[in-house]
CSV table of N, CA and C in Angstrom, one decimal:
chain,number,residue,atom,x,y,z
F,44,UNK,N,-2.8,71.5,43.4
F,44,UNK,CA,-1.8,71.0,44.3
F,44,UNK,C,-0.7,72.0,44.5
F,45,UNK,N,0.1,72.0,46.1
F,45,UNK,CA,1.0,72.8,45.5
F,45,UNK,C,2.4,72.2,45.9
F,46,UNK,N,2.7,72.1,44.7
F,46,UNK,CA,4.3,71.4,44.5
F,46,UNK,C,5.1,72.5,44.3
F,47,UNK,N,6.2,71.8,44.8
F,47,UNK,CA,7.4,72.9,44.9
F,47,UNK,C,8.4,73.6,43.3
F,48,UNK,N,8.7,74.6,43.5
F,48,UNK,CA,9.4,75.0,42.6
F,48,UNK,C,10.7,74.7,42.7
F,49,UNK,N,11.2,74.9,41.2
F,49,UNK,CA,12.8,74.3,41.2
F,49,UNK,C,13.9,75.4,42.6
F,50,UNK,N,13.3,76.9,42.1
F,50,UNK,CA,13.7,77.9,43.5
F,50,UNK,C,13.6,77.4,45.1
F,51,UNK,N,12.9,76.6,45.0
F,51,UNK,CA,12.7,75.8,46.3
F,51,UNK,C,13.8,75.2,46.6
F,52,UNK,N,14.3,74.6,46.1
F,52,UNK,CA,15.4,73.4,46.2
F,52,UNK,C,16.7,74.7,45.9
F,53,UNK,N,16.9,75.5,45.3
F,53,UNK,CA,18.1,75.9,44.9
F,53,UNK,C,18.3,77.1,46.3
F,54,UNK,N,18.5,76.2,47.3
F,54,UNK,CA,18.8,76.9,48.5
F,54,UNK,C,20.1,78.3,48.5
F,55,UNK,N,20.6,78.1,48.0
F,55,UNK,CA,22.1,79.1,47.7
F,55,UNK,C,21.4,79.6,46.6
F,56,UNK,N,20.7,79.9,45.4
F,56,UNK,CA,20.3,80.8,44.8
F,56,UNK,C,21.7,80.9,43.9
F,57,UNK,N,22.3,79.7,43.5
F,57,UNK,CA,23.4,79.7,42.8
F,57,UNK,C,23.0,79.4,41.1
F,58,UNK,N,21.9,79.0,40.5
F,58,UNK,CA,20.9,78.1,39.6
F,58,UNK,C,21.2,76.9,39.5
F,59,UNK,N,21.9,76.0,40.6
F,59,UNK,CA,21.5,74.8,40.1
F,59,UNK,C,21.6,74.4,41.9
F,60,UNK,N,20.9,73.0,41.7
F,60,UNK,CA,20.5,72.1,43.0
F,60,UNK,C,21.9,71.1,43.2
F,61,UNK,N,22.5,71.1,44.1
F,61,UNK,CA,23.4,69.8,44.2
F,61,UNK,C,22.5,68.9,45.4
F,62,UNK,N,22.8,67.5,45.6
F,62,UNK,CA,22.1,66.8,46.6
F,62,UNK,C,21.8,67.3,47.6
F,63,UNK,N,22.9,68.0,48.5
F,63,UNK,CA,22.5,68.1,49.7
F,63,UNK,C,21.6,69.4,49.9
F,64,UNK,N,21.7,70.4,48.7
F,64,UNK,CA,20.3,71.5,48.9
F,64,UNK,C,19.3,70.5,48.9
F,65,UNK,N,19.0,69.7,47.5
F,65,UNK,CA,17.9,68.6,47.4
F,65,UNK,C,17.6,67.9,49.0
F,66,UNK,N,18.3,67.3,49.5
F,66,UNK,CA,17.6,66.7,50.9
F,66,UNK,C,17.2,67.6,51.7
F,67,UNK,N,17.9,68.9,51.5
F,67,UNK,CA,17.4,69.9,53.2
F,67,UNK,C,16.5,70.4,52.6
F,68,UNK,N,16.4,70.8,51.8
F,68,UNK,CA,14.7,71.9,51.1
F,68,UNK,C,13.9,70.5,51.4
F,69,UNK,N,14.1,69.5,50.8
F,69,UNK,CA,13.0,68.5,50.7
F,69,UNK,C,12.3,68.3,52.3
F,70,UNK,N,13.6,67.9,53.1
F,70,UNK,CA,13.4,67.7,54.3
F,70,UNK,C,12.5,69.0,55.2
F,71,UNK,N,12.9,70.0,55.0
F,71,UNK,CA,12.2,71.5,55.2
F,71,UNK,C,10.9,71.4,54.7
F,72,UNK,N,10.6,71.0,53.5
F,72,UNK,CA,9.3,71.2,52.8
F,72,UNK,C,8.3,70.2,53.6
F,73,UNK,N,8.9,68.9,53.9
F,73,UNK,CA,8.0,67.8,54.5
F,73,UNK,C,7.8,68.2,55.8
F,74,UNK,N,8.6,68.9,56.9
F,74,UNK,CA,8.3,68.9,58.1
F,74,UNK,C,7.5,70.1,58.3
F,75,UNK,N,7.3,71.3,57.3
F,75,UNK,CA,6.8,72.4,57.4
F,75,UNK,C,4.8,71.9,57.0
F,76,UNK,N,5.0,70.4,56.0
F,76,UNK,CA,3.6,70.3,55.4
F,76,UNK,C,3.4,69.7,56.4
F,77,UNK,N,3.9,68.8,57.3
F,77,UNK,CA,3.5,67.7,58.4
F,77,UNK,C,2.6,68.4,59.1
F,78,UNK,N,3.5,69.7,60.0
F,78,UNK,CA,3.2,70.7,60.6
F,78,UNK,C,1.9,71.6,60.9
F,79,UNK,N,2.1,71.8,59.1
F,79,UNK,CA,0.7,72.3,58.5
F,79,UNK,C,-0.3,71.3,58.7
F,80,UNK,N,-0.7,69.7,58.9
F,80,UNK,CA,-1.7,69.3,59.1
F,80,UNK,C,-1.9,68.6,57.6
F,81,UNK,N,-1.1,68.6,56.9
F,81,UNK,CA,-1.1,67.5,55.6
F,81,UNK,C,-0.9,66.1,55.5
F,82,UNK,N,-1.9,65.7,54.9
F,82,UNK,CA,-1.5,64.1,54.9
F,82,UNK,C,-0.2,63.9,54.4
F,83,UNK,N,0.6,63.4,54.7
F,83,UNK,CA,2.0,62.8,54.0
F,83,UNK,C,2.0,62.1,52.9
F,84,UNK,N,1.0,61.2,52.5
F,84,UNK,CA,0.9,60.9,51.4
F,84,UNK,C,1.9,60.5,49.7
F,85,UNK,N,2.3,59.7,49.6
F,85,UNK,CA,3.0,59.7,48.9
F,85,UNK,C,5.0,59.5,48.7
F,86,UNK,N,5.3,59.9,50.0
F,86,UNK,CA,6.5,60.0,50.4
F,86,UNK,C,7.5,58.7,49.5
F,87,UNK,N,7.0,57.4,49.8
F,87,UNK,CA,7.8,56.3,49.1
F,87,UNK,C,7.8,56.6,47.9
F,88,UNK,N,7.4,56.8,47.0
F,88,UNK,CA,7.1,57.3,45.4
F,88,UNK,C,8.2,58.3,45.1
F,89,UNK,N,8.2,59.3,45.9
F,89,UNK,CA,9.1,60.3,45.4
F,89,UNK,C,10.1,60.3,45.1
F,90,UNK,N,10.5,60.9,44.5
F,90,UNK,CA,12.1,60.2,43.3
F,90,UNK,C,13.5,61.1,44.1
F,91,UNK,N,14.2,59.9,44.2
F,91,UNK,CA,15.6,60.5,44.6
F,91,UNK,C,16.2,61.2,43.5
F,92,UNK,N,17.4,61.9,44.6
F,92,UNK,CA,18.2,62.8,43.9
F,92,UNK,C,18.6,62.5,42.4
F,93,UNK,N,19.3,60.9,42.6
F,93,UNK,CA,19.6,60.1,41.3
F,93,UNK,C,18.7,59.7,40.2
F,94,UNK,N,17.6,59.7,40.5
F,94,UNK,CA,16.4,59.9,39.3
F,94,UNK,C,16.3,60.9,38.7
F,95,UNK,N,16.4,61.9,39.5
F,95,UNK,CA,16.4,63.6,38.9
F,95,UNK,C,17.1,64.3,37.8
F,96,UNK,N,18.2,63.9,38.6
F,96,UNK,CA,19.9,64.3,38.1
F,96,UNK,C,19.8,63.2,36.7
F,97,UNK,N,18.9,63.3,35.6
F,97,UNK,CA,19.4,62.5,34.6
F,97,UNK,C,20.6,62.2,33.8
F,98,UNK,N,21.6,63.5,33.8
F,98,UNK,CA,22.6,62.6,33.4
F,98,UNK,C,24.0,62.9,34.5
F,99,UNK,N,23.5,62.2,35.4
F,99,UNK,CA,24.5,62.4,36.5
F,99,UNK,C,25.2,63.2,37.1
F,100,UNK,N,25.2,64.2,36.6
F,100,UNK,CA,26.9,65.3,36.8
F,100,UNK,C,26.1,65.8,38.4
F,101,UNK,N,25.4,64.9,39.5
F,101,UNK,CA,25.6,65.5,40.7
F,101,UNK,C,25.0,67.4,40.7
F,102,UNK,N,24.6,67.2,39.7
F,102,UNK,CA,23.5,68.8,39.6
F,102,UNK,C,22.2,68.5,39.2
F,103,UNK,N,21.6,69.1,40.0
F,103,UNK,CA,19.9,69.1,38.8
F,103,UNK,C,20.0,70.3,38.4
F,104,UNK,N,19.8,70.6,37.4
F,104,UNK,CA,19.1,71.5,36.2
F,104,UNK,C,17.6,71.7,36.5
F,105,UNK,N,17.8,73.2,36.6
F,105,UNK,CA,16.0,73.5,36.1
F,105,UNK,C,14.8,72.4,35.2
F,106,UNK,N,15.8,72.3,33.7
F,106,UNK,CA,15.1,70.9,32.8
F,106,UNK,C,15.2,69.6,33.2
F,107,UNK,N,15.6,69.3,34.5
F,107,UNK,CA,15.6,67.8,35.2
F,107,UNK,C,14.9,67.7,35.6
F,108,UNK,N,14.4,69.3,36.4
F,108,UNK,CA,13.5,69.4,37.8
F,108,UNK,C,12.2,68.9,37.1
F,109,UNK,N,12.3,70.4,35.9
F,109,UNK,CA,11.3,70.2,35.0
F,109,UNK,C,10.7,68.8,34.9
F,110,UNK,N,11.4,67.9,34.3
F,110,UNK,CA,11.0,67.1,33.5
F,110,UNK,C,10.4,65.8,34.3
F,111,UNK,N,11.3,65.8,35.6
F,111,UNK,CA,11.2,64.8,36.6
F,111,UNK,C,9.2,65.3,36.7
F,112,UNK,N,9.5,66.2,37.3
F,112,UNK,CA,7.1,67.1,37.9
F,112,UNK,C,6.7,66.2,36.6
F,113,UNK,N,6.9,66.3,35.5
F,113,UNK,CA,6.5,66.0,34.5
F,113,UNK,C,5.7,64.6,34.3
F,114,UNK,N,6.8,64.1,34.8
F,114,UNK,CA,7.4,62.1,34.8
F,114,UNK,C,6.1,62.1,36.1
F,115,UNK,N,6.2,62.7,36.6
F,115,UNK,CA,5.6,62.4,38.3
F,115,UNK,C,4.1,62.4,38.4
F,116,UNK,N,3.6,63.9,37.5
F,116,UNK,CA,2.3,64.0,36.9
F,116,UNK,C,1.5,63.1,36.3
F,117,UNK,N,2.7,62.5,35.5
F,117,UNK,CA,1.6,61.6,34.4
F,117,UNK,C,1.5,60.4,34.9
F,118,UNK,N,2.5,59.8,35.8
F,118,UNK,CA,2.3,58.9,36.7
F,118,UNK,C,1.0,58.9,37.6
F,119,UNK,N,0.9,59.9,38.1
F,119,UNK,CA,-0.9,60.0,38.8
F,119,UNK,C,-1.5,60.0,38.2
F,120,UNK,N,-1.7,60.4,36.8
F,120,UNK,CA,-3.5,60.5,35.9
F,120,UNK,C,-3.4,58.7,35.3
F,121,UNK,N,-2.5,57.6,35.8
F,121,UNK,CA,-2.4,56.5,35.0
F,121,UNK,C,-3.3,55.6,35.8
């Protein structure tokens, strides 16, 4: 599959994601796969910013990003 990298989202290239990178990369990524001829698949499922951001502070962390793909993975093999 190809899922996106935490560099993906960290639009400013500052190392961390605040929400509104999170919506525009996300938003960029969906309309560029649409485009591409991808099923959409999945879209409801995908975890908001607030899921991510485990302990709130309005940043995701590389190990949120991490850990969230993680959470998301093992959810599909269940």
């Amino acid at each position: 599959m190809n899922r996106p990298n935490y560099a993906d989202f960290d639009l400013n290239r500052d190392g961390v994601v605040e929400e509104q990178e999170f919506t525009e990369a996300r938003g960029r990524r969906i309309s560029e796969r649409a485009g591409q001829g991808y099923a959409m698949r999945g879209l409801a499922g995908a975890p908001a910013f607030s899921e991510i951001d485990s302990d709130g502070d309005g940043r995701m962390s590389a190990q949120e990003f991490s850990a969230a793909q993680a959470r998301r993975r093992a959810m599909m093999w269940r």
